[in-house]
mmCIF file of C-alpha atoms in Angstrom:
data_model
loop_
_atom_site.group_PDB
_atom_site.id
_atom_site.type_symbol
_atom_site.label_atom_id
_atom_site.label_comp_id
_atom_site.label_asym_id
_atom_site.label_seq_id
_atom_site.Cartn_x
_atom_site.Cartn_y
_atom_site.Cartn_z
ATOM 1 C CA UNK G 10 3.031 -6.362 -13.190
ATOM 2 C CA UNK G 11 0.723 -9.095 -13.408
ATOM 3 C CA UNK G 12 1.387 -12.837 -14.924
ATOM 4 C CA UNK G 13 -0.763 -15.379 -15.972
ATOM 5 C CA UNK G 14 0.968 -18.529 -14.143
ATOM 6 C CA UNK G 15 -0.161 -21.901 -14.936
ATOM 7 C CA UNK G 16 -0.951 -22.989 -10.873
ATOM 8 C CA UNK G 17 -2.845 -26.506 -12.420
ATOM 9 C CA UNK G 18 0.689 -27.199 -13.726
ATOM 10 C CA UNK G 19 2.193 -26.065 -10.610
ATOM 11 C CA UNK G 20 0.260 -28.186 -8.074
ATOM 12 C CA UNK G 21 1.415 -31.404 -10.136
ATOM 13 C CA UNK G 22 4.558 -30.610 -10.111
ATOM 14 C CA UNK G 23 4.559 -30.258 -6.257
ATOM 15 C CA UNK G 24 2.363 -33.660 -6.024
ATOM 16 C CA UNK G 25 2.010 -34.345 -2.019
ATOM 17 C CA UNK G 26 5.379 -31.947 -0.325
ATOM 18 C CA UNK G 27 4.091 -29.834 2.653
ATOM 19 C CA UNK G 28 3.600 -26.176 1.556
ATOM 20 C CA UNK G 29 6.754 -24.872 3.523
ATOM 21 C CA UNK G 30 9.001 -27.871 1.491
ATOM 22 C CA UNK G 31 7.405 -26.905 -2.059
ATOM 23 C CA UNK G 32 7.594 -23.310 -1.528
ATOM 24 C CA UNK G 33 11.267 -23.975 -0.587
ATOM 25 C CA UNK G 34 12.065 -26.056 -3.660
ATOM 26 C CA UNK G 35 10.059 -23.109 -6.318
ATOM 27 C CA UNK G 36 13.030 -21.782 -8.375
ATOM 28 C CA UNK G 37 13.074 -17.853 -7.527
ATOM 29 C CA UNK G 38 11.785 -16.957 -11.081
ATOM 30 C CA UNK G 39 8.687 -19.401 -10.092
ATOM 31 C CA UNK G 40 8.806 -17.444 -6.675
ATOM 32 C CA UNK G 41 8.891 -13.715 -8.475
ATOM 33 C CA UNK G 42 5.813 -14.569 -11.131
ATOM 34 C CA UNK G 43 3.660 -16.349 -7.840
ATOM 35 C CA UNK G 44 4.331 -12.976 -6.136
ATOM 36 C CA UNK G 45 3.204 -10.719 -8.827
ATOM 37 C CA UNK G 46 0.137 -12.715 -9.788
ATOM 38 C CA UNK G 47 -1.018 -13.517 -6.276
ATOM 39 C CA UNK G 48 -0.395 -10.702 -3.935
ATOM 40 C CA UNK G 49 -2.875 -7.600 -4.748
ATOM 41 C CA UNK G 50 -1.607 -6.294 -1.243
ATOM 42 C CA UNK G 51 1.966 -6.493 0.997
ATOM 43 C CA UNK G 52 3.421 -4.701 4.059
ATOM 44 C CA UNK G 53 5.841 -5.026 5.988
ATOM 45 C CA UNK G 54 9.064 -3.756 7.612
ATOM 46 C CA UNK G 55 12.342 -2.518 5.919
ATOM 47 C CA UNK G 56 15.703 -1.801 6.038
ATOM 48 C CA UNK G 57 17.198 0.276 3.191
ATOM 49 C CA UNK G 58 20.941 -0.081 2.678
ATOM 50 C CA UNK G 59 23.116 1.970 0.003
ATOM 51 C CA UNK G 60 26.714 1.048 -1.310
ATOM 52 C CA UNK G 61 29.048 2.614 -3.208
ATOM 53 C CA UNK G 62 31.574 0.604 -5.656
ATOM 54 C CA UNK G 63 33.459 -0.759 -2.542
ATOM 55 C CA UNK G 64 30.509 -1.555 -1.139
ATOM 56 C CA UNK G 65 31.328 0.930 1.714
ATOM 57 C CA UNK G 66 28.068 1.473 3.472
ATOM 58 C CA UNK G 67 26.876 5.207 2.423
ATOM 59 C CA UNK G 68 23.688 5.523 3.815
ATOM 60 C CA UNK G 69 21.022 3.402 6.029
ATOM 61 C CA UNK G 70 17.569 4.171 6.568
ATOM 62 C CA UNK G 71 14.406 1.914 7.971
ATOM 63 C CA UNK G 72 10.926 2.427 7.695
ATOM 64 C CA UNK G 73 7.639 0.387 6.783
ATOM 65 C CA UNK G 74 6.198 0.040 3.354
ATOM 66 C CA UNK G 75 2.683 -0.672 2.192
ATOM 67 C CA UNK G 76 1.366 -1.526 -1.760
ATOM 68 C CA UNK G 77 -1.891 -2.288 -3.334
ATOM 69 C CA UNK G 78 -1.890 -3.084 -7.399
ATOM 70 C CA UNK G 79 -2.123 -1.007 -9.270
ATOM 71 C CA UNK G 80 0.337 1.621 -8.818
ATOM 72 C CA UNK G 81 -0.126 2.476 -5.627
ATOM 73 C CA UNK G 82 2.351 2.283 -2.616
ATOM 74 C CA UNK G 83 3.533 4.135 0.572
ATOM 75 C CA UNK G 84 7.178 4.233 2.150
ATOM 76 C CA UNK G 85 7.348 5.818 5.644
ATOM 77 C CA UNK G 86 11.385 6.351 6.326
ATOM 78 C CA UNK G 87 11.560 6.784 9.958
ATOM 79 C CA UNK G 88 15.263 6.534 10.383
ATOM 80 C CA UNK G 89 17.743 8.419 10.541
ATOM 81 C CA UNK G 90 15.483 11.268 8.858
ATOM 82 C CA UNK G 91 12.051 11.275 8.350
ATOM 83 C CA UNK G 92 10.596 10.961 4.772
ATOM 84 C CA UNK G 93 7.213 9.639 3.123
ATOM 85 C CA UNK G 94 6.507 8.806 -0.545
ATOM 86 C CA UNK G 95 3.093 7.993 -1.316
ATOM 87 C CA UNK G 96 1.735 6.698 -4.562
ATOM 88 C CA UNK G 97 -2.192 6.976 -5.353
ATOM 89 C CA UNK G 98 -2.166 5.613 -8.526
ATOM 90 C CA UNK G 99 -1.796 8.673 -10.418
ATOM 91 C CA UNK G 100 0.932 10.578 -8.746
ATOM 92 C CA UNK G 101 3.903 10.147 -6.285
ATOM 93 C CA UNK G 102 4.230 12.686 -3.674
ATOM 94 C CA UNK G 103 7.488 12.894 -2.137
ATOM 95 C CA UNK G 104 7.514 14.275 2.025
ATOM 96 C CA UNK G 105 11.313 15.763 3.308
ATOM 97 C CA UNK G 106 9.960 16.678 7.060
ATOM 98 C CA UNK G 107 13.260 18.106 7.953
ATOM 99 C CA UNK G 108 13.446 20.175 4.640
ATOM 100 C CA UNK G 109 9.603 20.788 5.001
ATOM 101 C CA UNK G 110 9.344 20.107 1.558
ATOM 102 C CA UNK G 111 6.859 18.595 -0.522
ATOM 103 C CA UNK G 112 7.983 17.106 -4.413
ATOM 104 C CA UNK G 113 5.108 16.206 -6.846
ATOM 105 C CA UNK G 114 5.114 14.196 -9.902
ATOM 106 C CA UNK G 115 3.356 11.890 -12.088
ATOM 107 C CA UNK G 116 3.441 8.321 -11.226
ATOM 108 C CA UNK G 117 4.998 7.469 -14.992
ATOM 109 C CA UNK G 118 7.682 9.897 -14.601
ATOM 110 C CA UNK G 119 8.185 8.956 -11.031
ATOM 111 C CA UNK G 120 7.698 5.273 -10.657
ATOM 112 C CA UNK G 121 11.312 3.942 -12.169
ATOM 113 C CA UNK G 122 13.926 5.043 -9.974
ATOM 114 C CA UNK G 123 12.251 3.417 -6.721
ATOM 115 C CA UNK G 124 11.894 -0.197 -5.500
ATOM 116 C CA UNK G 125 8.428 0.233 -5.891
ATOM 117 C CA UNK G 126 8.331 -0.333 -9.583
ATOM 118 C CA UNK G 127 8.918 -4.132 -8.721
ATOM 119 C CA UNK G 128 6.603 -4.221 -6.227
ATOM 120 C CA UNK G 129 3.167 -2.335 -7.279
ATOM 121 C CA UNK G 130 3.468 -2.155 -10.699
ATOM 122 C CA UNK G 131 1.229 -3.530 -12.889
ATOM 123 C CA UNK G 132 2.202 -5.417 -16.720
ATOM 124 C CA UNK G 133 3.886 -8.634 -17.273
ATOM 125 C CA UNK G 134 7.244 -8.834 -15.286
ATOM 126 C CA UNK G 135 9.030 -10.644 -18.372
ATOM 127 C CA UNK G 136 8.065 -7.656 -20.891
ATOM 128 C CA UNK G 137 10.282 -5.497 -18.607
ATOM 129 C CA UNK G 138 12.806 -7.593 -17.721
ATOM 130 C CA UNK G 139 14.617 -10.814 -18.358
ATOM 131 C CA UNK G 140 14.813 -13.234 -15.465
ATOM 132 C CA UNK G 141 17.472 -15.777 -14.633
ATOM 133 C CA UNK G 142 17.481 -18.097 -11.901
ATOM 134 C CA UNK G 143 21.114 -17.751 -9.779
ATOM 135 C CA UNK G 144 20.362 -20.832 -7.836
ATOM 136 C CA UNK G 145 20.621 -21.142 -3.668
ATOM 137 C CA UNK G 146 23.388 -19.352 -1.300
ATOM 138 C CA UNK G 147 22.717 -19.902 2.134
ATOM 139 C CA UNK G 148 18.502 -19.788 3.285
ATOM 140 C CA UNK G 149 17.861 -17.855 -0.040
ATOM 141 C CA UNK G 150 17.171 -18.425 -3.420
ATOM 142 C CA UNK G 151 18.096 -15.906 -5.840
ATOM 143 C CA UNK G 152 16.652 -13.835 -9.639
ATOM 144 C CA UNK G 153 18.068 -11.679 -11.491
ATOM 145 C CA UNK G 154 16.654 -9.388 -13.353
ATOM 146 C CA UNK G 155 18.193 -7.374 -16.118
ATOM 147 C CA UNK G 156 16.246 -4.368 -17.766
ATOM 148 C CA UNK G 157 15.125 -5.137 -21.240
ATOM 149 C CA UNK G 158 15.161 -1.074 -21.199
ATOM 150 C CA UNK G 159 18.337 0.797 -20.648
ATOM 151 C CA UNK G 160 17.525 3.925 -20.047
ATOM 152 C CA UNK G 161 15.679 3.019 -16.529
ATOM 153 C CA UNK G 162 17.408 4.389 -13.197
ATOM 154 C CA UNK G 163 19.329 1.051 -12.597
ATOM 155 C CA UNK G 164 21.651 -1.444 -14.658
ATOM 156 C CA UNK G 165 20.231 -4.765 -12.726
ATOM 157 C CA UNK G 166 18.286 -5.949 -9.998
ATOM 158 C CA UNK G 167 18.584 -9.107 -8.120
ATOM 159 C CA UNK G 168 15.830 -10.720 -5.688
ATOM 160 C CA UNK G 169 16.110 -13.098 -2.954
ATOM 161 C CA UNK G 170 13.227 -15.582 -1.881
ATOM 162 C CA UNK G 171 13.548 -17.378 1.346
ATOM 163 C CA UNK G 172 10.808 -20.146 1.547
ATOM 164 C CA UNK G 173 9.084 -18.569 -1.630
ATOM 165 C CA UNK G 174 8.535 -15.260 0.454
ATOM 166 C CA UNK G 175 10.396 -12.098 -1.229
ATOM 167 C CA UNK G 176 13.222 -10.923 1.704
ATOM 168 C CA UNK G 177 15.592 -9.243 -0.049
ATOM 169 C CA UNK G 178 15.945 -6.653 -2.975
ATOM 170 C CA UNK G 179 19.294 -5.615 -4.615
ATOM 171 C CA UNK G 180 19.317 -2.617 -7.155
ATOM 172 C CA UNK G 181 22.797 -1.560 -9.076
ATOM 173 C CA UNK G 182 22.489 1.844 -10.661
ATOM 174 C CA UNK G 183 24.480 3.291 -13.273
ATOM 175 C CA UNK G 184 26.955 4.768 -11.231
ATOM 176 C CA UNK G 185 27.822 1.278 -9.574
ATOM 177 C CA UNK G 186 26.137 1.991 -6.250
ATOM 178 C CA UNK G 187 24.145 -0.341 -4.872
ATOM 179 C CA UNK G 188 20.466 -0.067 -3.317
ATOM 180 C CA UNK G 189 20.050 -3.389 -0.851
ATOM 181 C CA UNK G 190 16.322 -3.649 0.676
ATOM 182 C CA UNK G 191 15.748 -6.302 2.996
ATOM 183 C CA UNK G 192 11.959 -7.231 4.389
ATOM 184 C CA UNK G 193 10.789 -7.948 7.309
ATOM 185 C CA UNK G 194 7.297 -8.894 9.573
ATOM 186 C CA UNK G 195 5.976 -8.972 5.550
ATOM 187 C CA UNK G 196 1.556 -9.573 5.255
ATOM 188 C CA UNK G 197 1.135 -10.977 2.171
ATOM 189 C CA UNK G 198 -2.517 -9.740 0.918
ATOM 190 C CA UNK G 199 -3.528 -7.665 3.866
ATOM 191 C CA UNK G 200 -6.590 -5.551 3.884
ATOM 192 C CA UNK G 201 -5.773 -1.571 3.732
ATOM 193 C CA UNK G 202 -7.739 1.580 4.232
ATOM 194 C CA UNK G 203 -7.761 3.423 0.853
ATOM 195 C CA UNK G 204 -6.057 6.646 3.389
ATOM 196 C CA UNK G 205 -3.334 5.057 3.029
ATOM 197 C CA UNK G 206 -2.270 5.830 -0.172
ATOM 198 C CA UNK G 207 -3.680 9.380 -0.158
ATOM 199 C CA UNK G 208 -1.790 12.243 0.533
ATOM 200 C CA UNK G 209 -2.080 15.938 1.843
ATOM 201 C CA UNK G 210 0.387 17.888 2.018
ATOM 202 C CA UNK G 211 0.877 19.244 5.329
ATOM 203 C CA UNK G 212 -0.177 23.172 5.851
ATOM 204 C CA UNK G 213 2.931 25.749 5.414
ATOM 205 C CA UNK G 214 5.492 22.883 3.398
ATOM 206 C CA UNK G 215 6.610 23.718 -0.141
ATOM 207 C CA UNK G 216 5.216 22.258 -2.543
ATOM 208 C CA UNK G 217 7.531 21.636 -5.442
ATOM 209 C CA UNK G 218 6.419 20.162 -9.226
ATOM 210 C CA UNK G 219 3.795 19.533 -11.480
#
């Protein structure tokens, strides 16, 4: 999803503050656009949470992610069940180790119901969505995001920036359940093998789809 951010503007704005203060003070939406036009790469650690109405805890899972723009991610689930879903731009392959299964499908069919869609996308953000700024609670600062679209795989999104730096994702689906990702040890533009985001599927698995 890339945006065309006036930085000249930016840098005015922010005069002399040290980096750490101005990044601090950037209202999320400022924080979301600098993200999107800025990082071409991003790793880093995660932990996947899953709610239902309640907000009763219904599943947890951690792993590490990797994306490159455009279109093209990995997500390595390494607890409690092992899982990989690779991206290479023009499909997503989907890995179930304990099912030994294998699901294939086109990135444009695929890409929507995952977290990845905000994160190696490519377009501008504010086609897709409609962003308002929900102000400070605690260490982060907080976007929403509400679908301009309603027939994607979730009703509203909401994004929290500590120090400018994305930490925390928040995804409500239709059915009121809630998908909470939270970041950690994140590499903003890191260089990546092209491997990475290639995929095999491994000899004797199912391989289910297109």
């Amino acid at each position: 999803m890339r945006i065309i951010v006036a930085l000249g503007l930016l840098a005015m704005c922010v005069g002399h503050v040290p980096a750490a203060t101005a990044a601090a003070e950037r209202p999320a939406t400022d924080s979301l656009r600098h993200f999107f036009t800025n990082v071409r790469s991003f790793t880093a650690r995660f932990n996947q949470v899953v709610l239902d109405e309640g907000l009763n805890v219904i599943q947890e899972t951690t792993g590490t992610l990797s994306l490159e723009r455009p279109n093209k991610f990995r997500w390595d689930y390494d607890a409690p069940f092992r899982q990989v879903i690779v991206a290479d731009g023009q499909k997503i392959w989907i890995y179930d180790a304990e099912l030994q299964q294998v699901t294939v499908r086109t990135l444009r069919g695929g890409l929507a119901d995952t977290p990845a869609v905000l994160l190696a996308g490519t377009g501008r953000i504010d086609d897709t969505f409609a962003l308002k700024n929900l102000g400070t609670q605690g260490k982060m600062q907080w976007v929403q995001l509400s679908p301009k679209r309603k027939d994607g795989g979730f009703d509203s999104i909401r994004i929290g920036f500590e120090q400018g730096h994305m930490r925390i994702l928040e995804m409500v689906d239709a059915f009121g359940q809630t998908t909470r990702v939270t970041l950690s040890q994140p590499k903003e533009n890191p260089a990546l093998d092209a491997g990475r985001f290639q995929f095999k599927p491994p000899k004797g698995v199912d391989v289910v789809g297109e």
